[in-house]
CSV table of C-alpha atoms in Angstrom, one decimal:
chain,number,residue,atom,x,y,z
A,1,MET,CA,55.3,-55.6,1.1
A,2,THR,CA,57.3,-58.9,1.0
A,3,PRO,CA,61.1,-59.1,1.2
A,4,LEU,CA,61.3,-60.0,-2.5
A,5,GLU,CA,59.1,-57.0,-3.4
A,6,ARG,CA,61.4,-54.7,-1.4
A,7,GLN,CA,64.4,-56.3,-3.2
A,8,GLY,CA,62.6,-55.7,-6.5
A,9,MET,CA,62.0,-52.0,-5.7
A,10,ALA,CA,65.6,-51.5,-4.7
A,11,ALA,CA,66.8,-53.2,-7.9
A,12,LYS,CA,64.5,-50.9,-10.0
A,13,ALA,CA,65.9,-47.8,-8.3
A,14,ALA,CA,69.5,-49.1,-8.9
A,15,ALA,CA,68.7,-49.8,-12.5
A,16,TYR,CA,67.8,-46.1,-13.1
A,17,VAL,CA,71.1,-45.0,-11.7
A,18,LEU,CA,73.0,-47.7,-13.7
A,19,ALA,CA,71.3,-46.9,-17.0
A,20,THR,CA,72.7,-43.3,-17.0
A,21,ALA,CA,76.0,-44.1,-15.3
A,22,GLY,CA,78.1,-44.2,-18.5
A,23,THR,CA,80.8,-46.6,-19.6
A,24,GLU,CA,83.6,-45.5,-17.3
A,25,PRO,CA,81.8,-46.1,-13.9
A,26,LYS,CA,80.7,-49.5,-15.1
A,27,ASN,CA,84.2,-50.5,-16.1
A,28,TYR,CA,85.6,-49.3,-12.8
A,29,ALA,CA,83.1,-51.5,-11.0
A,30,LEU,CA,84.0,-54.5,-13.1
A,31,GLU,CA,87.6,-54.0,-12.5
A,32,ALA,CA,87.0,-53.8,-8.7
A,33,ILE,CA,84.9,-57.0,-8.9
A,34,SER,CA,87.7,-58.8,-10.7
A,35,SER,CA,90.3,-57.7,-8.1
A,36,LEU,CA,88.1,-58.4,-5.1
A,37,LEU,CA,87.2,-61.9,-6.3
A,38,LEU,CA,90.9,-62.8,-6.2
A,39,GLN,CA,91.6,-61.0,-2.9
A,40,ARG,CA,88.6,-62.6,-1.2
A,41,GLN,CA,88.8,-66.0,-2.9
A,42,GLY,CA,89.4,-67.7,0.4
A,43,ASP,CA,85.9,-66.7,1.6
A,44,TRP,CA,84.3,-68.0,-1.6
A,45,LEU,CA,86.2,-71.3,-1.5
A,46,GLU,CA,85.2,-71.9,2.1
A,47,ALA,CA,81.6,-71.3,1.4
A,48,ASN,CA,81.8,-73.5,-1.7
A,49,ALA,CA,83.4,-76.3,0.4
A,50,GLN,CA,80.3,-76.3,2.6
A,51,ASP,CA,78.0,-76.5,-0.4
A,52,LEU,CA,80.1,-79.4,-1.8
A,53,ALA,CA,80.1,-81.3,1.5
A,54,ARG,CA,76.3,-81.1,1.7
A,55,ALA,CA,75.8,-82.0,-1.9
A,56,GLN,CA,78.0,-85.1,-1.6
A,57,ALA,CA,76.2,-86.1,1.5
A,58,GLN,CA,72.9,-85.9,-0.4
A,59,GLY,CA,74.2,-88.0,-3.2
A,60,MET,CA,74.7,-85.5,-6.0
A,61,ARG,CA,75.9,-87.0,-9.3
A,62,PRO,CA,79.6,-86.5,-10.1
A,63,ALA,CA,78.9,-84.4,-13.2
A,64,LEU,CA,76.8,-82.0,-11.1
A,65,LEU,CA,79.3,-81.9,-8.3
A,66,ASP,CA,81.9,-80.8,-11.0
A,67,ARG,CA,79.6,-78.0,-12.0
A,68,LEU,CA,79.2,-76.9,-8.4
A,69,ALA,CA,82.9,-77.0,-7.5
A,70,LEU,CA,85.2,-74.0,-7.3
A,71,THR,CA,89.0,-74.1,-7.3
A,72,PRO,CA,91.6,-71.3,-7.3
A,73,GLU,CA,92.2,-72.0,-11.0
A,74,ARG,CA,88.5,-71.7,-11.7
A,75,ILE,CA,88.2,-68.5,-9.7
A,76,ALA,CA,91.2,-67.0,-11.6
A,77,ALA,CA,89.5,-67.9,-14.8
A,78,ILE,CA,86.2,-66.2,-13.6
A,79,ALA,CA,88.1,-63.1,-12.5
A,80,SER,CA,89.8,-63.0,-16.0
A,81,SER,CA,86.4,-63.3,-17.7
A,82,VAL,CA,85.2,-60.3,-15.7
A,83,ARG,CA,88.1,-58.3,-17.2
A,84,GLN,CA,87.2,-59.6,-20.6
A,85,VAL,CA,83.7,-58.2,-20.2
A,86,GLU,CA,85.2,-54.9,-19.0
A,87,ALA,CA,87.2,-54.7,-22.3
A,88,LEU,CA,84.1,-55.2,-24.5
A,89,PRO,CA,82.4,-52.2,-26.1
A,90,ASP,CA,79.5,-50.8,-24.2
A,91,PRO,CA,76.3,-51.9,-26.0
A,92,THR,CA,74.2,-49.1,-24.8
A,93,GLY,CA,73.6,-45.6,-26.2
A,94,ARG,CA,74.3,-46.6,-29.8
A,95,SER,CA,72.2,-45.2,-32.6
A,96,THR,CA,71.6,-48.2,-34.9
A,97,HIS,CA,69.5,-46.4,-37.4
A,98,THR,CA,68.8,-42.7,-38.2
A,99,GLU,CA,66.4,-41.4,-40.8
A,100,THR,CA,65.1,-37.9,-41.7
A,101,ARG,CA,61.5,-38.1,-42.7
A,102,PRO,CA,59.9,-36.0,-45.5
A,103,ASN,CA,58.3,-33.8,-42.8
A,104,GLY,CA,61.7,-33.0,-41.3
A,105,LEU,CA,61.5,-35.3,-38.3
A,106,VAL,CA,64.8,-36.9,-37.5
A,107,ILE,CA,64.2,-40.4,-36.0
A,108,SER,CA,66.9,-42.6,-34.6
A,109,ARG,CA,66.9,-45.9,-32.8
A,110,ARG,CA,69.1,-46.0,-29.7
A,111,THR,CA,70.1,-49.1,-27.7
A,112,VAL,CA,69.1,-49.0,-24.0
A,113,PRO,CA,69.2,-51.5,-21.1
A,114,LEU,CA,66.4,-53.8,-20.5
A,115,GLY,CA,66.1,-52.6,-16.9
A,116,VAL,CA,65.9,-55.2,-14.1
A,117,VAL,CA,66.9,-58.7,-15.3
A,118,ALA,CA,66.1,-61.7,-13.0
A,119,ILE,CA,67.9,-64.9,-13.5
A,120,ILE,CA,66.8,-68.3,-12.0
A,121,TYR,CA,69.5,-70.9,-12.2
A,122,GLU,CA,70.8,-74.1,-10.7
A,123,ALA,CA,74.1,-75.3,-9.1
A,124,ARG,CA,76.8,-73.4,-11.0
A,125,PRO,CA,78.2,-70.6,-8.8
A,126,ASN,CA,80.2,-69.2,-11.7
A,127,VAL,CA,76.9,-68.2,-13.3
A,128,THR,CA,76.4,-65.8,-10.4
A,129,VAL,CA,79.4,-63.8,-11.5
A,130,ASP,CA,78.8,-64.2,-15.3
A,131,ALA,CA,75.2,-63.0,-15.1
A,132,ALA,CA,76.0,-60.1,-12.8
A,133,VAL,CA,78.9,-58.7,-14.8
A,134,LEU,CA,77.1,-59.0,-18.1
A,135,CYS,CA,74.1,-57.2,-16.6
A,136,LEU,CA,76.3,-54.5,-15.2
A,137,LYS,CA,78.1,-53.8,-18.4
A,138,SER,CA,74.9,-53.6,-20.4
A,139,GLY,CA,73.4,-51.2,-17.8
A,140,ASN,CA,70.9,-53.6,-16.2
A,141,ALA,CA,70.4,-54.3,-12.5
A,142,CYS,CA,70.0,-58.0,-11.7
A,143,ILE,CA,68.2,-60.2,-9.2
A,144,LEU,CA,69.8,-63.6,-8.9
A,145,ARG,CA,68.0,-66.6,-7.6
A,146,GLY,CA,70.3,-69.7,-7.5
A,147,GLY,CA,69.6,-73.2,-6.3
A,148,LYS,CA,69.9,-74.4,-2.7
A,149,GLU,CA,72.9,-76.5,-3.7
A,150,ALA,CA,75.1,-73.4,-4.1
A,151,ILE,CA,73.5,-71.0,-1.7
A,152,ARG,CA,76.5,-70.4,0.5
A,153,SER,CA,78.8,-70.0,-2.6
A,154,ASN,CA,76.3,-67.5,-4.0
A,155,GLN,CA,75.9,-65.6,-0.8
A,156,ALA,CA,79.7,-65.2,-0.5
A,157,VAL,CA,80.3,-64.0,-4.0
A,158,VAL,CA,77.3,-61.6,-4.2
A,159,GLU,CA,78.6,-60.0,-1.0
A,160,ILE,CA,82.0,-59.5,-2.7
A,161,MET,CA,80.4,-58.0,-5.8
A,162,ARG,CA,78.2,-55.7,-3.8
A,163,GLU,CA,81.2,-54.5,-1.8
A,164,ALA,CA,83.0,-53.7,-5.0
A,165,LEU,CA,80.0,-51.7,-6.3
A,166,GLU,CA,79.8,-49.6,-3.2
A,167,GLU,CA,83.6,-49.0,-3.3
A,168,THR,CA,83.2,-47.6,-6.9
A,169,GLY,CA,80.2,-45.5,-6.2
A,170,LEU,CA,77.4,-47.5,-7.8
A,171,PRO,CA,74.4,-48.8,-5.9
A,172,ALA,CA,75.0,-52.2,-4.3
A,173,ASP,CA,71.5,-53.2,-5.3
A,174,CYS,CA,72.6,-53.3,-8.9
A,175,VAL,CA,73.3,-56.9,-7.9
A,176,SER,CA,71.2,-58.8,-5.4
A,177,LEU,CA,70.6,-62.4,-4.4
A,178,VAL,CA,67.3,-64.0,-3.4
A,179,GLN,CA,68.2,-65.5,0.0
A,180,ASP,CA,65.2,-67.9,0.1
A,181,THR,CA,65.7,-70.9,-2.2
A,182,SER,CA,62.2,-72.4,-1.7
A,183,ARG,CA,59.9,-72.9,-4.6
A,184,GLU,CA,57.7,-70.1,-3.2
A,185,SER,CA,60.4,-67.6,-3.7
A,186,ALA,CA,61.0,-68.7,-7.3
A,187,SER,CA,57.2,-68.5,-8.0
A,188,GLU,CA,57.0,-65.0,-6.5
A,189,LEU,CA,59.9,-63.8,-8.6
A,190,MET,CA,58.2,-65.2,-11.7
A,191,HIS,CA,55.3,-62.8,-11.0
A,192,LEU,CA,57.2,-59.7,-9.9
A,193,ASP,CA,56.0,-57.8,-12.9
A,194,GLN,CA,56.0,-54.4,-11.2
A,195,TYR,CA,59.8,-54.5,-10.8
A,196,VAL,CA,61.3,-57.2,-13.1
A,197,ASP,CA,61.5,-56.4,-16.9
A,198,VAL,CA,62.7,-59.9,-18.1
A,199,LEU,CA,63.3,-63.3,-16.5
A,200,ILE,CA,66.0,-65.7,-17.8
A,201,PRO,CA,66.0,-69.3,-16.5
A,202,ARG,CA,69.3,-71.2,-16.7
A,203,GLY,CA,69.4,-74.9,-15.9
A,204,GLY,CA,67.8,-78.2,-16.7
A,205,PRO,CA,64.7,-78.6,-19.0
A,206,GLY,CA,62.4,-79.0,-16.0
A,207,LEU,CA,63.3,-75.6,-14.6
A,208,ILE,CA,63.1,-73.9,-17.9
A,209,ARG,CA,59.7,-75.3,-18.8
A,210,THR,CA,58.3,-74.5,-15.4
A,211,VAL,CA,59.4,-70.9,-15.6
A,212,ALA,CA,58.1,-70.5,-19.2
A,213,LYS,CA,54.8,-72.0,-18.2
A,214,GLU,CA,54.2,-70.2,-14.9
A,215,ALA,CA,55.8,-66.8,-15.2
A,216,SER,CA,53.9,-63.6,-15.9
A,217,VAL,CA,57.2,-61.7,-16.3
A,218,PRO,CA,58.5,-61.9,-19.9
A,219,VAL,CA,60.8,-64.9,-20.2
A,220,ILE,CA,63.8,-65.6,-22.5
A,221,ARG,CA,64.3,-69.4,-22.6
A,222,THR,CA,67.9,-70.5,-22.6
A,223,GLY,CA,69.9,-73.7,-22.3
A,224,GLU,CA,67.5,-76.6,-23.2
A,225,GLY,CA,69.9,-78.8,-25.0
A,226,VAL,CA,68.6,-82.0,-26.7
A,227,CYS,CA,71.2,-81.7,-29.4
A,228,HIS,CA,71.9,-84.2,-32.3
A,229,VAL,CA,74.7,-85.4,-34.5
A,230,TYR,CA,73.6,-86.9,-37.8
A,231,ILE,CA,76.1,-89.2,-39.5
A,232,ASP,CA,75.2,-89.0,-43.2
A,233,ARG,CA,75.8,-91.9,-45.6
A,234,GLU,CA,78.5,-89.8,-47.2
A,235,ALA,CA,80.3,-88.9,-44.0
A,236,ASP,CA,84.0,-89.6,-43.2
A,237,PRO,CA,83.7,-92.3,-40.5
A,238,ASP,CA,86.8,-91.2,-38.6
A,239,MET,CA,85.7,-87.6,-38.6
A,240,GLY,CA,82.2,-88.5,-37.5
A,241,ALA,CA,83.5,-90.6,-34.6
A,242,LYS,CA,85.8,-87.8,-33.3
A,243,ILE,CA,83.0,-85.2,-33.6
A,244,LEU,CA,80.5,-87.4,-31.9
A,245,CYS,CA,82.9,-88.3,-29.0
A,246,ASN,CA,83.8,-84.6,-28.5
A,247,ALA,CA,80.1,-83.5,-28.7
A,248,LYS,CA,79.0,-86.1,-26.2
A,249,CYS,CA,81.9,-86.7,-23.8
A,250,SER,CA,84.1,-83.6,-23.6
A,251,ARG,CA,81.8,-82.1,-21.1
A,252,PRO,CA,78.5,-84.0,-21.0
A,253,SER,CA,76.8,-81.8,-18.3
A,254,VAL,CA,76.5,-78.7,-20.5
A,255,CYS,CA,73.7,-77.7,-22.7
A,256,ASN,CA,75.6,-77.9,-26.0
A,257,ALA,CA,76.6,-81.5,-25.4
A,258,THR,CA,75.0,-83.9,-27.9
A,259,GLU,CA,72.3,-86.3,-26.5
A,260,CYS,CA,71.4,-88.3,-29.6
A,261,VAL,CA,73.2,-89.6,-32.6
A,262,LEU,CA,71.4,-90.5,-35.9
A,263,VAL,CA,73.4,-92.8,-38.2
A,264,HIS,CA,72.4,-93.5,-41.8
A,265,ARG,CA,71.9,-97.2,-42.3
A,266,GLU,CA,74.3,-97.4,-45.2
A,267,ILE,CA,77.3,-96.2,-43.1
A,268,ALA,CA,76.4,-97.7,-39.7
A,269,GLY,CA,78.6,-100.8,-40.2
A,270,THR,CA,81.6,-98.7,-41.1
A,271,PHE,CA,81.0,-95.9,-38.6
A,272,TRP,CA,80.4,-97.8,-35.3
A,273,PRO,CA,83.8,-99.7,-35.3
A,274,LYS,CA,85.4,-96.2,-35.3
A,275,ALA,CA,83.1,-94.6,-32.8
A,276,LEU,CA,82.7,-97.3,-30.2
A,277,PRO,CA,86.3,-97.4,-28.9
A,278,LEU,CA,86.3,-93.6,-28.4
A,279,LEU,CA,82.9,-93.6,-26.5
A,280,GLU,CA,84.0,-96.6,-24.5
A,281,LYS,CA,86.9,-94.6,-23.0
A,282,TYR,CA,84.3,-92.5,-21.3
A,283,ARG,CA,82.1,-95.5,-20.3
A,284,THR,CA,79.3,-94.1,-22.5
A,285,GLU,CA,76.0,-95.8,-22.1
A,286,LEU,CA,74.2,-96.4,-25.4
A,287,ARG,CA,70.4,-96.4,-25.5
A,288,CYS,CA,69.6,-97.9,-28.9
A,289,ASP,CA,66.6,-98.4,-31.2
A,290,ALA,CA,66.1,-101.9,-32.4
A,291,PRO,CA,68.2,-101.8,-35.6
A,292,SER,CA,71.1,-100.2,-33.8
A,293,LEU,CA,70.9,-102.6,-30.9
A,294,ALA,CA,71.1,-105.6,-33.3
A,295,LEU,CA,74.1,-104.1,-35.1
A,296,LEU,CA,75.9,-103.3,-31.8
A,297,ASP,CA,75.2,-106.7,-30.2
A,298,GLY,CA,78.0,-107.4,-27.7
A,299,TRP,CA,78.9,-103.8,-27.1
A,300,GLY,CA,76.6,-103.4,-24.1
A,301,GLY,CA,73.9,-101.2,-25.6
A,302,ILE,CA,70.4,-101.2,-24.0
A,303,PRO,CA,67.0,-100.8,-25.6
A,304,ALA,CA,65.9,-97.2,-25.8
A,305,GLN,CA,62.6,-96.1,-24.4
A,306,GLU,CA,60.4,-93.5,-26.1
A,307,GLU,CA,61.4,-90.8,-23.6
A,308,ASP,CA,65.1,-91.3,-24.5
A,309,TRP,CA,64.5,-89.3,-27.7
A,310,ASP,CA,63.5,-86.2,-25.7
A,311,THR,CA,65.9,-86.5,-22.7
A,312,GLU,CA,68.8,-84.2,-21.8
A,313,TYR,CA,70.9,-86.6,-19.9
A,314,GLY,CA,73.7,-84.4,-18.6
A,315,ASP,CA,76.1,-87.3,-18.4
A,316,CYS,CA,77.8,-89.9,-20.6
A,317,THR,CA,74.5,-91.4,-21.9
A,318,LEU,CA,73.8,-91.3,-25.6
A,319,ALA,CA,70.6,-92.1,-27.5
A,320,VAL,CA,71.3,-94.0,-30.7
A,321,ARG,CA,69.0,-94.3,-33.7
A,322,MET,CA,69.4,-95.6,-37.3
A,323,VAL,CA,67.8,-93.7,-40.1
A,324,ASP,CA,67.2,-94.4,-43.8
A,325,SER,CA,67.6,-90.9,-45.2
A,326,THR,CA,68.6,-87.3,-44.6
A,327,GLU,CA,64.9,-86.4,-44.8
A,328,GLU,CA,64.1,-88.8,-42.0
A,329,ALA,CA,67.0,-87.4,-39.9
A,330,ILE,CA,65.8,-83.8,-40.4
A,331,ARG,CA,62.2,-84.7,-39.6
A,332,PHE,CA,63.3,-86.5,-36.4
A,333,ILE,CA,65.6,-83.6,-35.2
A,334,ASN,CA,62.8,-81.0,-35.8
A,335,ALA,CA,60.4,-83.2,-33.8
A,336,HIS,CA,62.7,-84.0,-30.9
A,337,GLY,CA,65.3,-81.3,-30.7
A,338,THR,CA,65.0,-78.2,-28.5
A,339,GLY,CA,66.2,-75.7,-31.0
A,340,HIS,CA,69.7,-75.4,-29.6
A,341,SER,CA,72.5,-77.0,-31.7
A,342,GLU,CA,72.4,-79.6,-34.4
A,343,CYS,CA,75.2,-81.2,-36.5
A,344,ILE,CA,75.5,-83.1,-39.8
A,345,VAL,CA,78.7,-85.0,-40.7
A,346,THR,CA,78.9,-85.3,-44.5
A,347,ASN,CA,81.1,-84.8,-47.5
A,348,ASN,CA,78.1,-84.0,-49.8
A,349,TYR,CA,77.7,-80.2,-50.2
A,350,PHE,CA,74.1,-80.4,-51.3
A,351,THR,CA,73.1,-82.7,-48.4
A,352,ALA,CA,74.8,-80.3,-46.0
A,353,GLN,CA,72.9,-77.3,-47.5
A,354,ARG,CA,69.6,-79.1,-47.2
A,355,PHE,CA,70.4,-79.8,-43.5
A,356,LEU,CA,71.4,-76.2,-42.9
A,357,ASN,CA,68.2,-74.9,-44.5
A,358,GLU,CA,65.7,-77.3,-43.1
A,359,VAL,CA,66.8,-77.9,-39.5
A,360,ASP,CA,65.2,-75.5,-37.1
A,361,ALA,CA,67.8,-74.6,-34.4
A,362,ALA,CA,69.8,-71.6,-33.1
A,363,ALA,CA,73.0,-73.1,-34.4
A,364,VAL,CA,73.4,-75.7,-37.2
A,365,TYR,CA,76.8,-77.3,-37.9
A,366,VAL,CA,78.4,-79.1,-40.8
A,367,ASN,CA,81.3,-81.3,-39.8
A,368,ALA,CA,82.0,-79.7,-36.4
A,369,SER,CA,81.1,-80.5,-32.8
A,370,THR,CA,78.0,-78.9,-31.2
A,371,ARG,CA,80.2,-78.0,-28.3
A,372,PHE,CA,81.2,-74.8,-30.0
A,373,THR,CA,77.9,-73.1,-29.4
A,374,ASP,CA,79.2,-70.6,-27.0
A,375,GLY,CA,79.5,-66.8,-27.0
A,376,GLY,CA,83.3,-66.9,-26.6
A,377,GLU,CA,83.8,-69.6,-29.3
A,378,PHE,CA,81.6,-67.6,-31.7
A,379,GLY,CA,83.7,-64.4,-31.1
A,380,LEU,CA,80.8,-62.7,-29.4
A,381,GLY,CA,82.4,-62.5,-25.9
A,382,ALA,CA,80.8,-63.7,-22.6
A,383,GLU,CA,77.2,-64.9,-22.6
A,384,ILE,CA,74.4,-65.2,-20.2
A,385,GLY,CA,73.0,-68.3,-21.9
A,386,ILE,CA,72.0,-69.8,-25.2
A,387,SER,CA,68.6,-68.7,-26.3
A,388,THR,CA,66.5,-71.4,-27.9
A,389,GLN,CA,63.6,-69.2,-28.8
A,390,LYS,CA,63.1,-66.8,-31.7
A,391,LEU,CA,61.8,-63.6,-30.2
A,392,HIS,CA,64.2,-60.9,-29.1
A,393,ALA,CA,67.3,-63.1,-29.1
A,394,ARG,CA,68.4,-66.5,-30.5
A,395,GLY,CA,71.7,-68.3,-29.9
A,396,PRO,CA,74.4,-67.0,-27.6
A,397,MET,CA,73.1,-64.1,-25.5
A,398,GLY,CA,75.9,-61.6,-25.0
A,399,LEU,CA,75.9,-57.9,-24.1
A,400,GLY,CA,74.0,-56.8,-27.2
A,401,GLU,CA,71.1,-59.2,-26.5
A,402,LEU,CA,70.7,-57.6,-23.0
A,403,THR,CA,69.6,-54.4,-24.5
A,404,SER,CA,66.4,-53.1,-26.1
A,405,TRP,CA,65.7,-50.0,-28.3
A,406,LYS,CA,64.3,-46.6,-27.7
A,407,TYR,CA,63.2,-44.4,-30.6
A,408,VAL,CA,64.5,-40.8,-30.3
A,409,VAL,CA,62.7,-38.2,-32.4
A,410,TYR,CA,63.8,-34.6,-33.1
A,411,GLY,CA,61.4,-32.1,-34.4
A,412,GLU,CA,60.9,-28.4,-35.1
A,413,GLY,CA,57.3,-28.0,-34.2
A,414,GLN,CA,55.8,-30.6,-36.5
A,415,ILE,CA,52.3,-31.7,-35.8
A,416,ARG,CA,50.4,-34.6,-37.4
A,417,ASN,CA,47.5,-33.8,-39.8
């Protein structure tokens, strides 16, 4: 038996305990985790400093360094988010439908944990805590496999969480970390069918596509974010410029950041003088199709390549395309988007409704930034990711999406003819 198989077996055993623990023990554990994160933050910051030093030496981009970095303020926010999860209603054990059949059988559908949830993710140590506490609250054991960039940070915080679990009487193996960050360990985890019930990849498109293609464990795809803003010919140019700047530049490394803007030809000459000064403040690189490049001559745009229409940049780079109609914009978005978040800016109600109805994405916006696609912003609480698929869950994946159903049937001796 390999070390990862032993880890999977331990997680499976812990999942059985956690599934029947009830709400109170889970909340005690979450409270202990929140407190211990603050008490032991020095250990976590020290480990993170080592990860940052190595990442800087290896030339990691500033946007990715920011995602990797921890500060006392960020740790305080993470500890606070754990308390917020603690305060949320327990999603398990709920009867969502009950029916008495003509033969007297009483059938109800009850929410239950998924079991063992494995998460493969990249250089964001806060994800380690987010994923663990959401799994705990929903009654799931988790196996976490972070990237090598954050291995010391992840080791430190998982040790803290496991200590808190033991202090409150729950198995430490409710949360475990894969210590080996090689591709071989990721591949083995993708095929740990005997112990893992669902696998959730969080990270760049390359990681997500690799997991979805290779894994034999059921996969929920999250976080692929080639998002668009479409500036309709009846848009308010000032509003469109502000929305685009926020959607692209407020935090360009996250999955709900916009990567491509489509501008209707009839408004392009009015819109761009409003948008360019805002984008220029963030030194945004524009990769333009030929008509846009001609219009923006002198603003430093560069010719777009075919791959730019399908690229999640993760920084202040924006693909720019001119379109002749809403129909063309919708067709382009459905061909090149990843099903995450799409926005139209328009003052025409009927155009907006057509966009809402015809664009295929987890979240579709009218006159608002794509950056709002987030469990907290949607009033759903903390999330483990944004699902871009249609089976089981779509959009922000909170506690409810980390459960499944069990049908409970009460009878009085009925047999089927």
